[in-house]
CSV table of C-alpha atoms in Angstrom, one decimal:
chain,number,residue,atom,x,y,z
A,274,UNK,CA,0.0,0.0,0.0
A,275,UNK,CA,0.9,3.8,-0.5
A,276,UNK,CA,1.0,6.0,2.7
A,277,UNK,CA,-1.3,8.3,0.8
A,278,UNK,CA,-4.1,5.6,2.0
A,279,UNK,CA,-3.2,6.3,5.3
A,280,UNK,CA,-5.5,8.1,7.6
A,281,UNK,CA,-3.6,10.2,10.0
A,282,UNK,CA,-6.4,10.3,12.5
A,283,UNK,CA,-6.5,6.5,12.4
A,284,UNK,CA,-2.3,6.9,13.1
A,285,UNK,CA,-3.1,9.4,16.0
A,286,UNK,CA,-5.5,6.8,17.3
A,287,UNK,CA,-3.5,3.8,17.2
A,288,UNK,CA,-0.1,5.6,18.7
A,289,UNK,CA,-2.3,6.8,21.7
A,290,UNK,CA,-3.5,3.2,22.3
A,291,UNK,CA,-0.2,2.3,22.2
A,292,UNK,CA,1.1,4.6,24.4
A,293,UNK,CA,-1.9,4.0,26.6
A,294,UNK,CA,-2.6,0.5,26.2
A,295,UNK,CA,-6.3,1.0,26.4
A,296,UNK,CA,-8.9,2.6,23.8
A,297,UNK,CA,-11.1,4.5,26.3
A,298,UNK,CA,-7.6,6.6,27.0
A,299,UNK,CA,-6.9,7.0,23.8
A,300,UNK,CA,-10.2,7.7,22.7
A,301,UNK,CA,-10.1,10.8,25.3
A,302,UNK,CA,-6.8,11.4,24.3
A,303,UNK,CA,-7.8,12.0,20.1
A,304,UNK,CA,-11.1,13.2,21.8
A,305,UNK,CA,-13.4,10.4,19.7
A,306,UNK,CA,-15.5,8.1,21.1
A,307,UNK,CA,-14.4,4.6,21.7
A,308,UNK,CA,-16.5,3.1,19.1
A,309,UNK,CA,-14.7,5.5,16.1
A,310,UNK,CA,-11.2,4.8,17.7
A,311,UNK,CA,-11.8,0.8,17.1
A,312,UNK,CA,-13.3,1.1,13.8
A,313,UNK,CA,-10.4,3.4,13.0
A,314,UNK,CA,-8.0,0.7,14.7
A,315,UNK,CA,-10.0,-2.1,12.2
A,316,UNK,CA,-9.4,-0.1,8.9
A,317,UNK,CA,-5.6,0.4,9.9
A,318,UNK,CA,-5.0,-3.1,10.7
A,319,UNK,CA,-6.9,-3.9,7.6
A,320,UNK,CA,-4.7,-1.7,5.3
A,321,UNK,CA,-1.6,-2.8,7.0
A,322,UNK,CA,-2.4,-6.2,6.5
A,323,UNK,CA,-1.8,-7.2,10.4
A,324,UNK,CA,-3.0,-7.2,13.7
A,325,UNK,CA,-0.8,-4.1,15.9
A,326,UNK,CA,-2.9,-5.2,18.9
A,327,UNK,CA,-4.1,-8.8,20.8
A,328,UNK,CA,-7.3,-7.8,22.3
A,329,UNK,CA,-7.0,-8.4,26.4
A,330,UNK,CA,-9.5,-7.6,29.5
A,331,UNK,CA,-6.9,-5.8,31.1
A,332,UNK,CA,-6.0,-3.7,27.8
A,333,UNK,CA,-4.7,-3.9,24.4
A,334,UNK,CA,-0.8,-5.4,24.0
A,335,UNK,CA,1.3,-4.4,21.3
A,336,UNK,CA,2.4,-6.9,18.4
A,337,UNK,CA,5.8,-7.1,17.3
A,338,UNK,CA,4.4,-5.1,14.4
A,339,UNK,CA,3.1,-2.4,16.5
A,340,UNK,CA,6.5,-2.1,18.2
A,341,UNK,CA,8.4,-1.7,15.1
A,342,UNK,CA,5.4,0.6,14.0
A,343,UNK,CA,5.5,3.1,17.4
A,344,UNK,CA,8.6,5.2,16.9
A,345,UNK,CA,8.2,6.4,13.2
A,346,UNK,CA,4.6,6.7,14.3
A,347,UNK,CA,6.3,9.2,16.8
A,348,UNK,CA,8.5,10.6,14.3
A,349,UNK,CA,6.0,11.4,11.6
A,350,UNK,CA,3.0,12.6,13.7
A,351,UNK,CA,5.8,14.8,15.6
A,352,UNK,CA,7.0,16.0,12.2
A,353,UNK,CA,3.6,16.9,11.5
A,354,UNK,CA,2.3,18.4,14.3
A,355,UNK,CA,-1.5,19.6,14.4
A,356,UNK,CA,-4.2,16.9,14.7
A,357,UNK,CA,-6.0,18.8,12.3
A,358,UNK,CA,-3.9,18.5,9.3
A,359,UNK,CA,-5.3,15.6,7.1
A,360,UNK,CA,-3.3,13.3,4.9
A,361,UNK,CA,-4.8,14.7,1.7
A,362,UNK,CA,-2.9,18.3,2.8
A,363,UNK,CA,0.4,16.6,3.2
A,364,UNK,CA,0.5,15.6,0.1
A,365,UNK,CA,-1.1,18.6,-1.8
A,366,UNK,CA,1.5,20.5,-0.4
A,367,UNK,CA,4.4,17.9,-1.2
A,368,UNK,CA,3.4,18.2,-4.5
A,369,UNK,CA,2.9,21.6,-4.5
A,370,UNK,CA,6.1,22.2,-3.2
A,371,UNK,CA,8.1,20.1,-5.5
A,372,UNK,CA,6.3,21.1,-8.7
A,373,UNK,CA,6.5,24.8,-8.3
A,374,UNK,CA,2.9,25.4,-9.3
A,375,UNK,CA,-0.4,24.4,-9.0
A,376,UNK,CA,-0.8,22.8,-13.2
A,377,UNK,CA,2.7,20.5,-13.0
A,378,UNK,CA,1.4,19.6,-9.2
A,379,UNK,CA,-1.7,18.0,-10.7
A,380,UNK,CA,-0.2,16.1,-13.0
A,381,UNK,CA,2.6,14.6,-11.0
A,382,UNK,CA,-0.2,13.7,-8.2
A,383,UNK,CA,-2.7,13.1,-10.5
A,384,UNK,CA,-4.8,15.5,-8.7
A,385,UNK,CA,-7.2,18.2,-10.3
A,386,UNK,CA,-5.7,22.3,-9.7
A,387,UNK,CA,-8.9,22.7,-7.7
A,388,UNK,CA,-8.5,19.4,-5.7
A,389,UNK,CA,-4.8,20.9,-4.9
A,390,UNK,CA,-5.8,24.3,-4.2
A,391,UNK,CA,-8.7,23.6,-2.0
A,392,UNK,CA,-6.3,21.3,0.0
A,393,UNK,CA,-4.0,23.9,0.5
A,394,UNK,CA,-6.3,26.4,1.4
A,395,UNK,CA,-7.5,24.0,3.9
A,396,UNK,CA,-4.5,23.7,5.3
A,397,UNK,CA,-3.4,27.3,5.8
A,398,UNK,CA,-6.7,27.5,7.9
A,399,UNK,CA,-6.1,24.5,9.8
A,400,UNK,CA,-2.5,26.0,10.7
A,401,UNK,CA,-3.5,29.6,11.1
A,402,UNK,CA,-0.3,30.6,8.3
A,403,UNK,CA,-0.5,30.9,4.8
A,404,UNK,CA,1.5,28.3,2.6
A,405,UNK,CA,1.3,29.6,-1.1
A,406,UNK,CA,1.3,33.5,-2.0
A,407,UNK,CA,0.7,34.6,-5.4
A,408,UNK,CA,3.6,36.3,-7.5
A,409,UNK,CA,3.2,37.2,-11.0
A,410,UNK,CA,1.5,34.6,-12.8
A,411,UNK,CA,2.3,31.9,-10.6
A,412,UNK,CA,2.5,30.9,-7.2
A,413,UNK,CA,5.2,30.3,-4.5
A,414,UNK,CA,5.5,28.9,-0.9
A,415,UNK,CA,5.8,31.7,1.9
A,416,UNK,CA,8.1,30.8,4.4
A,417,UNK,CA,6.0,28.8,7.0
A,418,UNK,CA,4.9,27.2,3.6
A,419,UNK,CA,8.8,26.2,3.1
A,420,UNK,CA,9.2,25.6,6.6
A,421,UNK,CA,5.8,23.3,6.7
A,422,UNK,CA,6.7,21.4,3.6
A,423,UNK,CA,9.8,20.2,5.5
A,424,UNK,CA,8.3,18.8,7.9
A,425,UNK,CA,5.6,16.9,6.6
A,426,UNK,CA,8.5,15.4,3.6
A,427,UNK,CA,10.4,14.1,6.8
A,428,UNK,CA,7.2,13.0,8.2
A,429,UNK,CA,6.7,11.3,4.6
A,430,UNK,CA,10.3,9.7,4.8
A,431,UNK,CA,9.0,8.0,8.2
A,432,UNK,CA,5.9,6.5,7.1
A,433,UNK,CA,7.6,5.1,4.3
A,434,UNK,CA,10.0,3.6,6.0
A,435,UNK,CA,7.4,2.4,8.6
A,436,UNK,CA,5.5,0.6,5.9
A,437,UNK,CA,9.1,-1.1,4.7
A,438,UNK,CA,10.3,-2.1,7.9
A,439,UNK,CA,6.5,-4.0,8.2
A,440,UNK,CA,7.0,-5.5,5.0
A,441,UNK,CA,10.2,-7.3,6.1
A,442,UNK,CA,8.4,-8.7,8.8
A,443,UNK,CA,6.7,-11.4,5.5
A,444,UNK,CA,10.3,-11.7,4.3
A,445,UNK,CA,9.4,-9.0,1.3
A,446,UNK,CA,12.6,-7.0,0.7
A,447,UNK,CA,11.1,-3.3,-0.6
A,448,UNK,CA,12.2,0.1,-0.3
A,449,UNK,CA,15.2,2.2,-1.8
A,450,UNK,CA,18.3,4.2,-0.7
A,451,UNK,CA,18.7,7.3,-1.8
A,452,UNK,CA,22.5,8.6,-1.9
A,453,UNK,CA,23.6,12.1,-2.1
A,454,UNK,CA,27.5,11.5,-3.7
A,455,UNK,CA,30.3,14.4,-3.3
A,456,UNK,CA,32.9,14.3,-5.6
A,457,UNK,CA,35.5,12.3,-3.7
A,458,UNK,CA,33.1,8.9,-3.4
A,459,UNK,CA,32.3,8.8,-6.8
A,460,UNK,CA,35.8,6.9,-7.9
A,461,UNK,CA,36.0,4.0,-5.7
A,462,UNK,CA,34.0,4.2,-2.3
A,463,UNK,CA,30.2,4.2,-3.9
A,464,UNK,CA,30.9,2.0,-7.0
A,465,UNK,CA,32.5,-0.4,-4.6
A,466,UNK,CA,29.8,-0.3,-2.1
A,467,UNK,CA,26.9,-0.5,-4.5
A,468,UNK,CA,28.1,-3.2,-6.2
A,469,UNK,CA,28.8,-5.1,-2.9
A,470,UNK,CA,25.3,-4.2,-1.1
A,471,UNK,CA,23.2,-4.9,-4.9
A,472,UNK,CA,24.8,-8.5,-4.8
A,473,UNK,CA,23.0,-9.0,-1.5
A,474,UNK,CA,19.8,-6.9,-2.5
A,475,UNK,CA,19.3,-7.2,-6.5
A,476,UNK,CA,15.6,-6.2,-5.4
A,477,UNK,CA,16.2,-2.8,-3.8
A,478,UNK,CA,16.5,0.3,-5.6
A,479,UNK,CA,19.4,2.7,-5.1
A,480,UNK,CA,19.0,6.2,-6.5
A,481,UNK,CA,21.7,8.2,-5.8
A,482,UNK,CA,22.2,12.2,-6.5
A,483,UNK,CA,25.5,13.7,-7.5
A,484,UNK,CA,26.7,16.8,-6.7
A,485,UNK,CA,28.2,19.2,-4.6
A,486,UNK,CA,27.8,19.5,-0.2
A,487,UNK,CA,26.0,22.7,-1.2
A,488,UNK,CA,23.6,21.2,-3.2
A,489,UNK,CA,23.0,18.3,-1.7
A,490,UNK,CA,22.7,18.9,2.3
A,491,UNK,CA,19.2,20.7,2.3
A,492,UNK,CA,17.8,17.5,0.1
A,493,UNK,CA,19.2,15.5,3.1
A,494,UNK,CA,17.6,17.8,5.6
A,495,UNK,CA,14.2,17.6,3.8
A,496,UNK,CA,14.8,13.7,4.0
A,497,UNK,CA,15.1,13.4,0.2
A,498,UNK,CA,18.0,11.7,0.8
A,499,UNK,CA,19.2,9.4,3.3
A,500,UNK,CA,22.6,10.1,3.7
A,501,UNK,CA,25.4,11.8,2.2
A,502,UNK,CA,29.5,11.1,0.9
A,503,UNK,CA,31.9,12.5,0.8
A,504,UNK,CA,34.4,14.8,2.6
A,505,UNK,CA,33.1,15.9,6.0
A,506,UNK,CA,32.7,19.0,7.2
A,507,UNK,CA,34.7,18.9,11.1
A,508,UNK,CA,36.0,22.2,10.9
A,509,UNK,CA,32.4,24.1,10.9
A,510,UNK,CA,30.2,21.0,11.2
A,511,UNK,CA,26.5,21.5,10.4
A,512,UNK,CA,24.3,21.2,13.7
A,513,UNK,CA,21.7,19.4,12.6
A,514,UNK,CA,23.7,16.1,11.0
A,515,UNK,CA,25.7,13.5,12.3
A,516,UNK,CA,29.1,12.6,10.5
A,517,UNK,CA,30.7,9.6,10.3
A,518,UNK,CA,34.1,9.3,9.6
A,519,UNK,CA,35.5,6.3,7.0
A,520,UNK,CA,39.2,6.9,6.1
A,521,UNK,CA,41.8,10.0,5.2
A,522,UNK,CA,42.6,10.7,1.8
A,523,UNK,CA,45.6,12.4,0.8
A,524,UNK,CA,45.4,14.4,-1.9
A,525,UNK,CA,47.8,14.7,-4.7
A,526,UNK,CA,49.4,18.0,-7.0
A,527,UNK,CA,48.4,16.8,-10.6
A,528,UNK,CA,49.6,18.4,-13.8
A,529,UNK,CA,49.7,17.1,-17.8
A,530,UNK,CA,52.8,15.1,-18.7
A,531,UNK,CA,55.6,16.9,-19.8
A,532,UNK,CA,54.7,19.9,-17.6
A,533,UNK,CA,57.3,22.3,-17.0
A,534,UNK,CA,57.3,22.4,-13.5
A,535,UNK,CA,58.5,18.4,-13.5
A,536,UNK,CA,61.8,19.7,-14.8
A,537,UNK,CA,62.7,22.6,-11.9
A,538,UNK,CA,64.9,22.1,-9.6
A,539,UNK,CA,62.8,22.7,-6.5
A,540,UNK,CA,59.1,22.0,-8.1
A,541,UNK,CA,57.5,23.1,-4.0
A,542,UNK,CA,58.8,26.6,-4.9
A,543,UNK,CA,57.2,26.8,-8.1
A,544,UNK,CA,53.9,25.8,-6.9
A,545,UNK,CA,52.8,29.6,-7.5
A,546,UNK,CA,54.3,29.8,-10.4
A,547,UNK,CA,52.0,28.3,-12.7
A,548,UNK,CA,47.4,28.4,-12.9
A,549,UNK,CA,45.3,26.3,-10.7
A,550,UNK,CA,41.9,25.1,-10.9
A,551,UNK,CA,40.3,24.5,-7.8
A,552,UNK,CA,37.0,24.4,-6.3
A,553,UNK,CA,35.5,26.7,-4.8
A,554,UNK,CA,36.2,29.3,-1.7
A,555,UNK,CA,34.9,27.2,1.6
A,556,UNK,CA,35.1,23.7,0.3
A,557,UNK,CA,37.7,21.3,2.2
A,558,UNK,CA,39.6,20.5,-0.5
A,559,UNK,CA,40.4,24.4,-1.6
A,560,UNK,CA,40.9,25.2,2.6
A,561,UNK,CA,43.5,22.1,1.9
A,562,UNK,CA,45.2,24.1,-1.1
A,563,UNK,CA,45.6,27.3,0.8
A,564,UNK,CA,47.0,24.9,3.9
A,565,UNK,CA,49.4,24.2,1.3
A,566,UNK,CA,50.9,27.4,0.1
A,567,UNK,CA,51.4,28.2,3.9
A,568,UNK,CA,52.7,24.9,4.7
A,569,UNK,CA,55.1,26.0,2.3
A,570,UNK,CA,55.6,29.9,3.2
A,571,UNK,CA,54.4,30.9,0.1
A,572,UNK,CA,51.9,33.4,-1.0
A,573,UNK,CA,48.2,31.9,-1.9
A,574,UNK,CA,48.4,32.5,-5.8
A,575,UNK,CA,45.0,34.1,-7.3
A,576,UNK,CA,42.6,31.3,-8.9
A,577,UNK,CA,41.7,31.9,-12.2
A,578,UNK,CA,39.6,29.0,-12.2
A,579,UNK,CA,36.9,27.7,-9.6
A,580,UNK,CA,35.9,24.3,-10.5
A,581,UNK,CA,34.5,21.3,-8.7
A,582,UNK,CA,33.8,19.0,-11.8
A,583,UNK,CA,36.7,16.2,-11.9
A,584,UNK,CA,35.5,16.2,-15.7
A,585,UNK,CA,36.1,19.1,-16.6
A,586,UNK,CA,39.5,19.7,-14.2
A,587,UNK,CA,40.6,16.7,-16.1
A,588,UNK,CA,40.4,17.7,-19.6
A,589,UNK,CA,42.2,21.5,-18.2
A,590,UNK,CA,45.4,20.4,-17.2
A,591,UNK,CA,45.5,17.8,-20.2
A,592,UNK,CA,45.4,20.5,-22.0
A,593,UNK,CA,47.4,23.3,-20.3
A,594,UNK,CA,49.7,23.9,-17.3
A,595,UNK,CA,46.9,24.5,-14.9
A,596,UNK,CA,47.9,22.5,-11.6
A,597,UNK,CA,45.3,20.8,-9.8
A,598,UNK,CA,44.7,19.0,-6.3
A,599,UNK,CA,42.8,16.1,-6.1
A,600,UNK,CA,43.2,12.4,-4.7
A,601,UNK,CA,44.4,10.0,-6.7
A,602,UNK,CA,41.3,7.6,-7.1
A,603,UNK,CA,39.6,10.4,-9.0
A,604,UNK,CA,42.4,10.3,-11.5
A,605,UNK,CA,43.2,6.8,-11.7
A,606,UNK,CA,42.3,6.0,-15.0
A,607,UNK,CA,44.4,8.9,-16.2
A,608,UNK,CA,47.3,8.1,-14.7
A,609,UNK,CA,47.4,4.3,-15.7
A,610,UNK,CA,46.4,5.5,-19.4
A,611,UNK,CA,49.4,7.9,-18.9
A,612,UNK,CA,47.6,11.1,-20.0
A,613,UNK,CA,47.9,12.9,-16.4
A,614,UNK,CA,50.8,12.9,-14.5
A,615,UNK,CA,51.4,13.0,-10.6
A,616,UNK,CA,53.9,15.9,-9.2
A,617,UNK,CA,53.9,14.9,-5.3
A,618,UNK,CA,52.1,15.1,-2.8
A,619,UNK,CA,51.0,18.5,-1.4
A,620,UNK,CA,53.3,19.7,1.3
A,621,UNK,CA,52.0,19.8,4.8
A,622,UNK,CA,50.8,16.3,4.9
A,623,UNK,CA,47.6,17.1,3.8
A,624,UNK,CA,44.9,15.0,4.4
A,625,UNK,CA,40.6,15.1,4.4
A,626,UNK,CA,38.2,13.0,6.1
A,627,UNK,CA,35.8,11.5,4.1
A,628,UNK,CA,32.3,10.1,5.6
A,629,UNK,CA,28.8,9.3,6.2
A,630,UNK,CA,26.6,12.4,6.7
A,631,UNK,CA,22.9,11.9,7.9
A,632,UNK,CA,20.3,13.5,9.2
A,633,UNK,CA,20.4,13.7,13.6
A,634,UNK,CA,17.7,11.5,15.1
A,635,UNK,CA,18.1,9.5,11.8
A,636,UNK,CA,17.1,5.9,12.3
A,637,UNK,CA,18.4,3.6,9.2
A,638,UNK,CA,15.6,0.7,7.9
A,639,UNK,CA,17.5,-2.5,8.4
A,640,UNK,CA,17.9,-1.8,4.5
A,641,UNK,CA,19.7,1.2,4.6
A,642,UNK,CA,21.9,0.2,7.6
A,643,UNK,CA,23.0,-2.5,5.2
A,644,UNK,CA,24.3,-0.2,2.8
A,645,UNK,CA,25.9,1.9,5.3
A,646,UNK,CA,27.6,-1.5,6.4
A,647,UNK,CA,28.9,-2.1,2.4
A,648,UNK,CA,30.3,1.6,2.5
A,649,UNK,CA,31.9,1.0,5.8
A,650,UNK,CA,33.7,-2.4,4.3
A,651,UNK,CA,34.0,-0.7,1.3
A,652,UNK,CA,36.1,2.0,3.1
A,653,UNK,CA,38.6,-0.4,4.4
A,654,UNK,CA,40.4,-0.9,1.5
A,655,UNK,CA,40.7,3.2,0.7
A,656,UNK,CA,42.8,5.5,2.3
A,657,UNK,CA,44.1,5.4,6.2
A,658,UNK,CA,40.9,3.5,7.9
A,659,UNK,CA,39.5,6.1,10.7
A,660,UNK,CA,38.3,4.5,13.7
């Protein structure tokens, strides 16, 4: 089943009888009357395919489902907040949200511009904040709307993974992992980890997003994503993610073969000599070139070239005498092909932690704590091993 089936008041319902243990306090708690909080209580279990609750004189005991079941129940209803929001709302406004406006909402839900709006509307009254505001032709989220639609994705990312984890309880492998992938992770850790963890789990889908920590970390905070790789962020760490360490990479001055710098005397002092292309101002790896330079007592030259695509870095210095940092792994196929060459390793020692980055109060499915398992064995064969 989808969670769009899901009746929220039938989720309040069954969380406060399982907090409770009894469906007269519950009932008092959702303020309905005993007989609606049962009948709500059948239609769940009917949906979910399972009892949550063996039927006792002294109360109602939790299944093993129900247990599994409680804490995203927590998580999402928490995420959500008001009793009075309806399911139909959370999703209007997902889709609302993620289209942009009301005409490409419909059609990715399915959902009439009427249907949408009216749901919307609904909402903003339920809340006492308006969610859309009109500009120009089109529409756009305030910011409670932004701030709102955040929420109920998270609460979305619970109730999906509350409806995988109760699947796995039949044996029925379902669900994805959805991968945000920095630069660094692309050469050897994620290949190697995917193709590990797929062998295992050909039936789960792995969708993973490339691009930068900038882009990716406020997909990861609107639980889009379930976790991100690539070099950590320990100097000003974000305060609302928890980082993992895997191993230290060591990155590596790279320039085209033949370069003139491999023919000075002292190549260090030339460093400055010569273009760079870099990424940009605030990323670890640029922080680690200017480390360099002063490791060196040199002045930080002027970068002509910002640039975080390994692509296109590539074809530059195979091209030219730009100069670039970057660890080995991401050039390995140049090197062995012999089209790249390797000056030496950046003076100072320089070295970057790269990691797992996920969401605080994050909890894994037993799926995606499998693939965080692959990375971390994937890990040990890369770089110095952090423990």
């Amino acid at each position: 089943m989808h969670i769009w089936n899901l009746n929220l008041r039938h989720l309040r319902a069954a969380l406060e009888v399982m907090r409770r243990g009894s469906i007269s306090a519950a009932a008092q708690a959702v303020a309905l009357t005993q007989p609606a909080v049962t009948q709500g209580l059948a239609r769940l279990e009917r949906e979910l395919g399972r009892p949550l609750f063996e039927r006792r004189a002294d109360g109602m005991e939790m299944t093993g489902a129900a247990r599994l079941l409680q804490p995203r129940l927590e998580a999402a209803l928490g995420h959500i907040g008001s009793p009075r929001v309806t399911m139909a709302q959370v999703r209007a406004l997902i889709l609302v949200g993620g289209a942009g406006s009301l005409v490409e909402a419909g059609q990715a839900g399915g959902l009439s511009q009427p249907t949408l709006h009216r749901a919307v509307k609904d909402l903003s009254l339920a809340l006492r904040r308006n969610m859309i505001e009109r500009r120009g032709r089109g529409i756009a989220l305030t910011e409670a709307g932004h701030r709102t639609l955040r929420a109920f994705r998270l609460a979305r990312a619970e109730l999906v993974a509350a409806l995988t984890e109760l699947r796995a309880l039949d044996g029925v492998e379902v669900g994805r992992v959805a991968v945000g992938a920095m630069p660094l992770s692309r050469a050897r850790l994620l290949p190697g980890a995917v193709a590990t963890f797929h062998r295992a789990h050909p039936d789960i889908t792995i969708t993973i997003a490339e691009g930068s920590h900038a882009e990716l970390i406020e997909p990861l905070r609107d639980g889009e994503l379930d976790l991100l790789i690539g070099a950590l962020r320990l100097d000003n760490p974000p305060v609302d993610v928890d980082q993992r360490p895997l191993f230290d990479d060591q990155p590596m001055i790279f320039a085209r073969p033949g370069h003139p710098i491999m023919d000075r005397p002292d190549p260090w002092a030339a460093l400055a000599d010569y273009p760079w292309v870099v990424p940009p101002t605030g990323t670890p790896l640029r922080t680690q070139w200017e480390a360099m330079f002063r490791a060196g007592a040199l002045c930080v030259p002027v970068v002509p070239i910002e640039c975080g695509s390994v692509m296109t870095v590539r074809q530059l210095i195979r091209d030219s005498d730009f100069l670039t940092l970057l660890s080995p792994d991401q050039l390995s196929v140049e090197l062995q092909a012999g089209v790249v060459a390797q000056v030496g390793a950046a003076p100072g020692d320089l070295r970057r932690t790269i990691g797992i980055t996920t969401r605080t109060g994050w909890r894994p499915t037993p799926i995606q704590a499998d693939f965080i398992m692959a990375l971390i064995t994937a890990a040990r064969g890369i770089g110095r091993t952090v423990s």
